[in-house]
């Protein structure tokens, strides 16, 4: 496999530094993105941001050089969260590039690309074109430079972004509240205080706020329960009303209630959907196919129209644009807002959860209860030699159940269901299963794992 085959994923670019990603690759990707922008739009400038990883500055410089040589101007907004970059892309109506590897370990970096208005760039919407040109550059065939080189300016959008986030809630709903946020040495350490300092009734404590891309305290992957352990303990020991666990680029957030119990992405999606439907009666709400079946149930009960989607931000943003949905959620804690250019934001989701808890007048542990109706396995990864062959075999074993192939294999057996998806990058099968109760869920998981590993 070429280095680009290794790092170009379904909806972003990500790899290890420096064996897969280095300054030469970043420059080639910059040229590729510039050519794609020239062919697909009339944009003349590109927004660039980065997270706190040590390789970020050199990658931004090399990528920018590729853009500038092709005559595009660069607006460098410096250190920021991914949702801050999306905001800048929206207000400037310009394509954007965010250098981040999100929740991946310290040895990784990557880049998320978007077109003007934060429109997604994935394998079906331009990423393969970027990859093709970048491959030519790495092979020594660089497109002719533009007659006029682009210019580079720096711009600070943090304050404007913080004010934008606040517009998604009625601040009166957020009464006196103690909040602790674990930003895991990621970009939440920059953007979370910038927003919360504007909330007069909120007392904020930030855990691991120092921007440090070596992640000295714990990995910035809150999807893994072990990485929420410190936050859950602090919530209970400090008497906090809510805990917030952000990932490395702060576009995702997991919520912990006042009893130190974490909320699943599905529960938070249902809660946010109710808030969205209160403001937009009858609206469409997206949920990926891994979310609990409680999510579409709650959406219908509150007068909305649930729409099921594939996993992944580029797919969901496109479906939001196509359907006019006002909100979308994923089990992995990505939450998308139409008024945020269809982009995901951990900060906006945090404030809406806080507002819902505040307006209810009851603890978050009680607010969440109506949305938790089933028992889920969580995502279970199994290494297999041939993921597609295993999927076909399992499909045959459950032929009597309703099945679809929207994203991997989803099997609905009435009181329980499961999804099997192959990893894009590893020889893994990802299993998610939901059943009526814990015992049934555990029994079904054990049976399925036996089939997968047979």
Coordinates of C-alpha atoms in Angstrom, one line a residue:
X1 CA 0.0 0.0 0.0
X2 CA 1.2 3.5 -0.7
X3 CA 1.4 6.0 2.1
X4 CA -1.8 7.7 0.8
X5 CA -3.6 4.4 0.7
X6 CA -2.8 4.0 4.4
X7 CA -3.8 7.5 5.6
X8 CA -6.8 8.4 3.4
X9 CA -9.9 7.1 5.3
X10 CA -13.6 7.2 4.4
X11 CA -14.1 10.8 5.7
X12 CA -10.7 12.1 6.8
X13 CA -7.0 11.7 6.6
X14 CA -5.1 10.1 9.5
X15 CA -1.9 8.3 10.2
X16 CA 1.3 7.9 12.3
X17 CA 4.0 10.5 12.3
X18 CA 6.5 10.6 10.6
X19 CA 6.4 7.2 8.8
X20 CA 2.9 7.8 7.3
X21 CA 2.4 11.6 7.7
X22 CA 5.2 14.1 7.3
X23 CA 5.8 17.5 5.9
X24 CA 6.1 16.2 2.3
X25 CA 2.8 14.4 2.5
X26 CA 1.1 17.4 4.1
X27 CA 2.4 19.6 1.2
X28 CA 1.2 17.2 -1.4
X29 CA -2.3 17.1 0.3
X30 CA -2.3 20.9 0.3
X31 CA -1.7 20.9 -3.5
X32 CA -4.4 18.3 -3.9
X33 CA -6.9 20.2 -1.9
X34 CA -6.1 23.4 -3.8
X35 CA -6.7 21.7 -7.2
X36 CA -10.0 20.2 -5.9
X37 CA -11.1 23.6 -4.7
X38 CA -10.3 25.2 -8.0
X39 CA -12.2 22.5 -9.9
X40 CA -15.2 22.4 -7.6
X41 CA -15.8 25.9 -6.4
X42 CA -15.0 29.6 -6.8
X43 CA -13.4 29.9 -3.4
X44 CA -10.3 32.1 -3.1
X45 CA -9.3 31.4 0.5
X46 CA -9.0 28.5 2.9
X47 CA -9.3 28.4 6.7
X48 CA -6.7 26.3 8.5
X49 CA -6.6 25.3 12.2
X50 CA -4.7 22.8 14.2
X51 CA -4.8 21.0 17.5
X52 CA -2.0 20.8 20.1
X53 CA -0.1 17.9 18.6
X54 CA 3.6 18.7 18.3
X55 CA 3.7 17.9 14.5
X56 CA 0.8 20.4 13.8
X57 CA 2.8 23.6 13.1
X58 CA 5.1 21.9 10.5
X59 CA 2.1 20.3 8.8
X60 CA 0.2 23.5 8.7
X61 CA 3.2 25.3 7.1
X62 CA 3.7 22.6 4.5
X63 CA 0.0 22.3 3.7
X64 CA -0.4 26.1 3.4
X65 CA 2.5 26.2 1.0
X66 CA 0.7 23.9 -1.3
X67 CA -2.4 26.1 -1.2
X68 CA -0.4 29.4 -1.6
X69 CA 1.5 28.0 -4.6
X70 CA -1.8 27.4 -6.3
X71 CA -2.9 30.9 -5.7
X72 CA -5.3 30.4 -2.8
X73 CA -5.2 32.7 0.2
X74 CA -4.8 31.1 3.7
X75 CA -6.6 32.3 6.8
X76 CA -4.7 30.7 9.7
X77 CA -6.9 30.7 12.9
X78 CA -4.2 28.9 14.8
X79 CA -4.9 26.5 17.7
X80 CA -8.6 25.6 17.8
X81 CA -11.2 22.8 18.1
X82 CA -12.6 21.1 15.0
X83 CA -16.0 22.7 15.6
X84 CA -14.3 26.1 15.8
X85 CA -12.8 25.5 12.3
X86 CA -16.2 24.5 11.0
X87 CA -17.6 27.7 12.4
X88 CA -14.9 29.8 10.6
X89 CA -15.6 27.9 7.4
X90 CA -19.2 28.8 7.8
X91 CA -18.9 32.5 8.6
X92 CA -16.2 33.1 6.0
X93 CA -17.9 30.9 3.4
X94 CA -14.5 29.3 2.8
X95 CA -13.1 25.7 2.6
X96 CA -11.3 24.6 5.7
X97 CA -8.7 22.2 6.9
X98 CA -8.3 21.0 10.5
X99 CA -5.0 19.3 11.5
X100 CA -6.0 16.8 14.2
X101 CA -6.0 13.1 14.9
X102 CA -9.0 13.6 17.2
X103 CA -8.9 10.8 19.8
X104 CA -6.0 8.9 18.4
X105 CA -2.8 8.4 20.5
X106 CA 0.1 10.9 20.5
X107 CA 1.9 9.3 17.6
X108 CA -0.8 10.2 15.2
X109 CA -1.9 13.3 13.3
X110 CA -4.3 13.9 10.4
X111 CA -6.5 16.4 8.7
X112 CA -10.2 16.9 8.3
X113 CA -11.3 18.8 5.2
X114 CA -14.4 20.7 4.3
X115 CA -15.7 22.9 1.5
X116 CA -17.2 26.4 2.1
X117 CA -20.0 26.4 4.7
X118 CA -18.4 23.4 6.4
X119 CA -19.7 21.1 3.7
X120 CA -18.0 17.7 4.2
X121 CA -15.2 16.3 2.1
X122 CA -15.2 12.4 2.1
X123 CA -14.3 9.7 -0.3
X124 CA -17.6 10.4 -2.2
X125 CA -17.3 14.2 -2.1
X126 CA -13.8 15.0 -3.2
X127 CA -11.3 13.2 -1.0
X128 CA -10.3 10.8 -3.7
X129 CA -9.6 13.7 -6.0
X130 CA -7.3 15.2 -3.3
X131 CA -5.6 11.8 -2.9
X132 CA -5.0 11.4 -6.7
X133 CA -3.3 14.8 -7.1
X134 CA -1.3 14.3 -3.9
X135 CA 0.0 11.0 -5.2
X136 CA 1.1 12.8 -8.4
X137 CA 2.9 15.4 -6.3
X138 CA 4.7 12.8 -4.2
X139 CA 5.7 11.1 -7.5
X140 CA 7.3 14.3 -8.6
X141 CA 4.6 15.8 -10.9
X142 CA 3.5 19.0 -9.2
X143 CA 0.9 21.2 -11.0
X144 CA 2.2 24.4 -12.4
X145 CA 2.1 27.2 -9.7
X146 CA -0.5 29.9 -10.1
X147 CA 0.5 33.2 -11.7
X148 CA -0.1 34.9 -8.4
X149 CA 0.8 33.2 -5.2
X150 CA -1.7 33.4 -2.4
X151 CA -1.3 35.4 0.8
X152 CA -1.5 34.2 4.4
X153 CA -3.1 36.1 7.3
X154 CA -3.8 35.1 10.9
X155 CA -7.2 35.6 12.4
X156 CA -8.5 35.0 15.9
X157 CA -12.1 33.7 15.9
X158 CA -12.3 32.2 19.4
X159 CA -14.4 35.0 21.0
X160 CA -16.8 35.0 18.0
X161 CA -17.1 31.2 18.2
X162 CA -17.9 31.3 21.9
X163 CA -20.7 33.8 21.3
X164 CA -22.0 31.6 18.5
X165 CA -22.2 28.6 20.8
X166 CA -24.2 30.6 23.4
X167 CA -27.0 31.3 20.8
X168 CA -28.1 27.7 20.9
X169 CA -29.7 27.9 24.3
X170 CA -31.8 30.2 26.4
X171 CA -29.2 31.2 29.0
X172 CA -32.0 31.6 31.6
X173 CA -32.5 27.9 31.5
X174 CA -29.0 27.3 32.8
X175 CA -29.5 28.1 36.4
X176 CA -26.8 27.8 39.2
X177 CA -24.8 24.7 38.3
X178 CA -21.5 23.1 39.1
X179 CA -19.7 21.6 36.1
X180 CA -16.5 19.8 35.7
X181 CA -14.9 19.2 32.3
X182 CA -12.1 16.7 31.5
X183 CA -10.5 18.1 28.4
X184 CA -7.8 15.4 28.5
X185 CA -5.0 17.9 27.5
X186 CA -6.8 18.4 24.3
X187 CA -8.4 21.5 22.6
X188 CA -11.2 21.6 25.1
X189 CA -8.7 23.3 27.4
X190 CA -8.8 26.3 25.1
X191 CA -12.5 26.5 23.9
X192 CA -14.4 25.2 27.0
X193 CA -13.2 28.1 29.3
X194 CA -13.8 30.6 26.5
X195 CA -17.5 29.6 26.4
X196 CA -18.1 28.9 30.1
X197 CA -16.6 32.2 31.3
X198 CA -19.7 33.8 29.7
X199 CA -22.1 31.8 31.9
X200 CA -22.6 33.8 35.0
X201 CA -24.5 31.0 36.9
X202 CA -22.0 28.2 36.2
X203 CA -19.1 27.2 38.3
X204 CA -16.5 25.4 36.1
X205 CA -13.6 23.2 37.0
X206 CA -11.4 21.9 34.2
X207 CA -9.4 18.7 34.6
X208 CA -6.1 18.4 32.6
X209 CA -6.6 21.8 30.8
X210 CA -2.9 22.1 29.6
X211 CA -2.7 21.7 25.8
X212 CA -0.3 18.8 25.5
X213 CA -0.4 16.5 22.5
X214 CA 1.5 13.8 24.3
X215 CA -1.6 13.2 26.5
X216 CA 0.3 12.7 29.8
X217 CA -2.8 11.9 31.9
X218 CA -5.0 9.6 29.8
X219 CA -5.9 9.2 26.1
X220 CA -8.3 11.7 24.7
X221 CA -10.8 9.1 23.8
X222 CA -13.9 9.4 26.0
X223 CA -15.7 6.6 24.1
X224 CA -13.7 4.2 26.2
X225 CA -15.1 4.0 29.7
X226 CA -11.6 3.8 31.3
X227 CA -10.9 7.3 30.0
X228 CA -13.9 8.6 31.9
X229 CA -12.8 7.2 35.2
X230 CA -11.1 10.3 36.6
X231 CA -14.1 12.5 35.6
X232 CA -16.7 10.2 37.2
X233 CA -14.7 10.1 40.4
X234 CA -14.3 13.9 40.4
X235 CA -18.0 14.5 39.8
X236 CA -19.0 12.6 42.9
X237 CA -16.1 13.7 45.1
X238 CA -16.7 17.4 44.2
X239 CA -20.5 17.4 44.3
X240 CA -20.8 18.5 40.7
X241 CA -24.2 18.6 38.8
X242 CA -22.7 17.4 35.5
X243 CA -19.4 16.2 34.1
X244 CA -18.2 16.6 30.5
X245 CA -15.6 14.5 28.8
X246 CA -14.2 15.9 25.6
X247 CA -12.1 14.2 22.9
X248 CA -8.8 15.6 21.6
X249 CA -10.2 18.0 19.1
X250 CA -13.3 18.8 21.3
X251 CA -15.9 18.1 18.6
X252 CA -17.3 15.2 20.7
X253 CA -18.5 15.2 24.3
X254 CA -19.7 12.4 26.7
X255 CA -21.8 13.4 29.6
X256 CA -21.7 12.2 33.2
X257 CA -24.6 12.7 35.6
X258 CA -24.3 13.9 39.2
X259 CA -24.1 10.4 40.4
X260 CA -20.9 9.8 38.4
X261 CA -22.7 7.6 35.8
X262 CA -21.8 8.1 32.2
X263 CA -24.6 8.7 29.6
X264 CA -24.3 6.8 26.3
X265 CA -24.2 8.7 23.0
X266 CA -27.7 7.3 22.3
X267 CA -29.2 8.7 25.5
X268 CA -27.6 12.1 24.8
X269 CA -28.9 12.0 21.2
X270 CA -32.4 11.4 22.4
X271 CA -32.2 14.2 25.0
X272 CA -30.9 16.6 22.4
X273 CA -33.5 15.5 19.9
X274 CA -36.3 16.5 22.3
X275 CA -34.7 19.9 22.7
X276 CA -34.5 20.3 19.0
X277 CA -38.1 19.3 18.5
X278 CA -39.3 21.8 21.1
X279 CA -37.8 24.6 19.0
X280 CA -38.7 22.9 15.6
X281 CA -42.0 21.0 15.9
X282 CA -42.3 18.2 13.4
X283 CA -38.7 18.4 12.2
X284 CA -36.6 15.6 10.9
X285 CA -33.9 14.1 13.2
X286 CA -31.0 12.0 12.1
X287 CA -29.6 9.1 14.0
X288 CA -26.9 6.6 12.8
X289 CA -27.8 3.0 12.7
X290 CA -25.8 2.1 15.8
X291 CA -27.9 4.3 18.0
X292 CA -30.4 2.7 20.4
X293 CA -33.9 2.1 19.0
X294 CA -35.0 4.3 21.8
X295 CA -33.8 7.3 19.8
X296 CA -36.4 6.9 16.9
X297 CA -39.0 6.0 19.4
X298 CA -38.4 9.3 21.4
X299 CA -38.3 11.3 18.2
X300 CA -41.7 10.0 17.1
X301 CA -43.2 10.4 20.5
X302 CA -42.3 14.1 20.4
X303 CA -43.7 14.6 16.9
X304 CA -40.5 14.4 14.9
X305 CA -39.5 12.3 11.9
X306 CA -36.5 10.0 12.6
X307 CA -34.1 9.3 9.7
X308 CA -31.6 6.4 10.0
X309 CA -28.2 7.0 8.5
X310 CA -24.8 5.3 8.0
X311 CA -22.0 6.0 10.5
X312 CA -19.7 8.9 9.9
X313 CA -19.8 12.7 9.8
X314 CA -19.5 13.2 6.0
X315 CA -22.5 11.0 5.4
X316 CA -24.6 12.5 8.1
X317 CA -23.8 16.1 7.1
X318 CA -24.8 15.3 3.5
X319 CA -28.1 13.7 4.6
X320 CA -28.8 16.7 6.8
X321 CA -28.4 19.0 3.8
X322 CA -30.5 16.7 1.6
X323 CA -33.4 16.3 4.1
X324 CA -33.4 19.6 6.0
X325 CA -33.0 17.8 9.3
X326 CA -32.4 20.1 12.2
X327 CA -30.3 17.8 14.4
X328 CA -28.4 14.5 14.1
X329 CA -26.7 12.3 16.6
X330 CA -24.3 9.4 16.7
X331 CA -23.6 6.7 19.3
X332 CA -20.0 7.9 19.3
X333 CA -21.0 11.3 20.7
X334 CA -21.0 13.4 17.5
X335 CA -23.9 15.8 17.6
X336 CA -24.8 17.8 14.5
X337 CA -26.8 21.0 14.4
X338 CA -28.4 22.5 11.3
X339 CA -27.8 26.1 12.5
X340 CA -24.1 25.2 13.0
X341 CA -23.7 24.6 9.3
X342 CA -24.8 21.0 9.8
X343 CA -21.6 20.4 11.7
X344 CA -20.9 18.6 15.0
X345 CA -20.0 20.4 18.2
X346 CA -19.3 19.1 21.6
X347 CA -19.7 22.5 23.1
X348 CA -23.1 23.2 21.7
X349 CA -24.3 19.7 22.8
X350 CA -22.9 20.4 26.3
X351 CA -24.9 23.6 26.7
X352 CA -28.1 22.1 25.4
X353 CA -27.8 19.2 27.9
X354 CA -27.2 21.7 30.7
X355 CA -30.2 23.8 29.6
X356 CA -32.4 20.8 29.5
X357 CA -31.3 19.8 33.0
X358 CA -31.8 23.3 34.2
X359 CA -35.2 23.9 32.8
X360 CA -36.4 20.5 34.2
X361 CA -35.5 21.3 37.7
X362 CA -34.5 17.8 38.5
X363 CA -31.1 16.1 38.6
X364 CA -29.6 14.8 35.3
X365 CA -29.8 11.2 36.6
X366 CA -33.6 11.7 36.5
X367 CA -33.7 13.7 33.2
X368 CA -32.0 10.8 31.4
X369 CA -34.3 8.0 32.7
X370 CA -37.1 8.2 30.0
X371 CA -34.5 7.8 27.2
X372 CA -32.9 4.6 28.5
X373 CA -35.1 1.7 27.6
X374 CA -32.9 -1.1 26.5
X375 CA -29.5 -2.8 27.3
X376 CA -26.7 -2.4 24.8
X377 CA -23.4 -4.2 24.4
X378 CA -21.3 -1.2 23.4
X379 CA -18.9 -1.7 20.5
X380 CA -17.1 -5.0 20.6
X381 CA -14.2 -5.5 18.3
X382 CA -13.0 -8.9 17.1
X383 CA -10.0 -9.6 14.9
X384 CA -10.8 -11.8 11.9
X385 CA -9.0 -12.9 8.8
X386 CA -11.9 -12.1 6.4
X387 CA -14.4 -9.7 7.8
X388 CA -16.8 -9.9 4.7
X389 CA -16.8 -13.7 4.8
X390 CA -17.7 -13.7 8.5
X391 CA -20.5 -11.2 7.8
X392 CA -22.0 -13.4 5.1
X393 CA -21.8 -16.5 7.3
X394 CA -23.5 -14.7 10.2
X395 CA -26.1 -13.3 7.8
X396 CA -27.0 -16.9 6.8
X397 CA -27.3 -18.0 10.4
X398 CA -29.9 -15.3 11.0
X399 CA -31.7 -15.6 7.7
X400 CA -35.1 -15.7 9.4
X401 CA -34.6 -12.2 10.8
X402 CA -35.1 -8.9 9.0
X403 CA -31.8 -7.7 7.5
X404 CA -30.3 -4.6 5.7
X405 CA -26.9 -3.5 4.4
X406 CA -27.1 0.2 4.9
X407 CA -23.8 0.1 6.7
X408 CA -22.3 -3.4 7.3
X409 CA -25.0 -5.9 8.3
X410 CA -27.9 -5.0 10.5
X411 CA -30.2 -7.8 11.7
X412 CA -33.5 -7.1 13.5
X413 CA -34.8 -10.1 15.4
X414 CA -37.7 -8.4 17.1
X415 CA -36.9 -8.0 20.7
X416 CA -33.2 -7.6 19.9
X417 CA -31.0 -6.5 17.0
X418 CA -27.3 -6.2 16.1
X419 CA -25.0 -4.6 13.6
X420 CA -21.7 -6.0 12.3
X421 CA -19.4 -3.6 10.4
X422 CA -15.9 -4.1 9.2
X423 CA -13.2 -1.6 10.2
X424 CA -12.0 0.7 7.5
X425 CA -8.4 0.4 8.6
X426 CA -7.9 -2.9 10.6
X427 CA -8.8 -6.6 10.3
X428 CA -11.6 -6.1 12.8
X429 CA -15.3 -6.7 13.0
X430 CA -17.3 -4.2 15.1
X431 CA -20.3 -5.7 16.9
X432 CA -23.1 -3.5 18.4
X433 CA -26.1 -5.3 19.9
X434 CA -29.2 -4.2 21.8
X435 CA -31.8 -6.2 23.7
X436 CA -34.6 -5.8 26.1
X437 CA -32.6 -6.4 29.3
X438 CA -29.0 -7.0 30.4
X439 CA -29.2 -10.8 30.7
X440 CA -30.7 -11.2 27.2
X441 CA -28.1 -8.8 25.8
X442 CA -25.2 -10.7 27.4
X443 CA -26.5 -14.0 26.2
X444 CA -27.0 -12.8 22.6
X445 CA -23.5 -11.3 22.6
X446 CA -21.9 -14.5 23.7
X447 CA -23.8 -16.5 21.0
X448 CA -22.8 -14.0 18.3
X449 CA -19.1 -13.9 19.3
X450 CA -19.1 -17.7 19.1
X451 CA -20.4 -17.4 15.5
X452 CA -17.9 -14.7 14.6
X453 CA -14.9 -16.6 15.9
X454 CA -16.0 -20.0 14.7

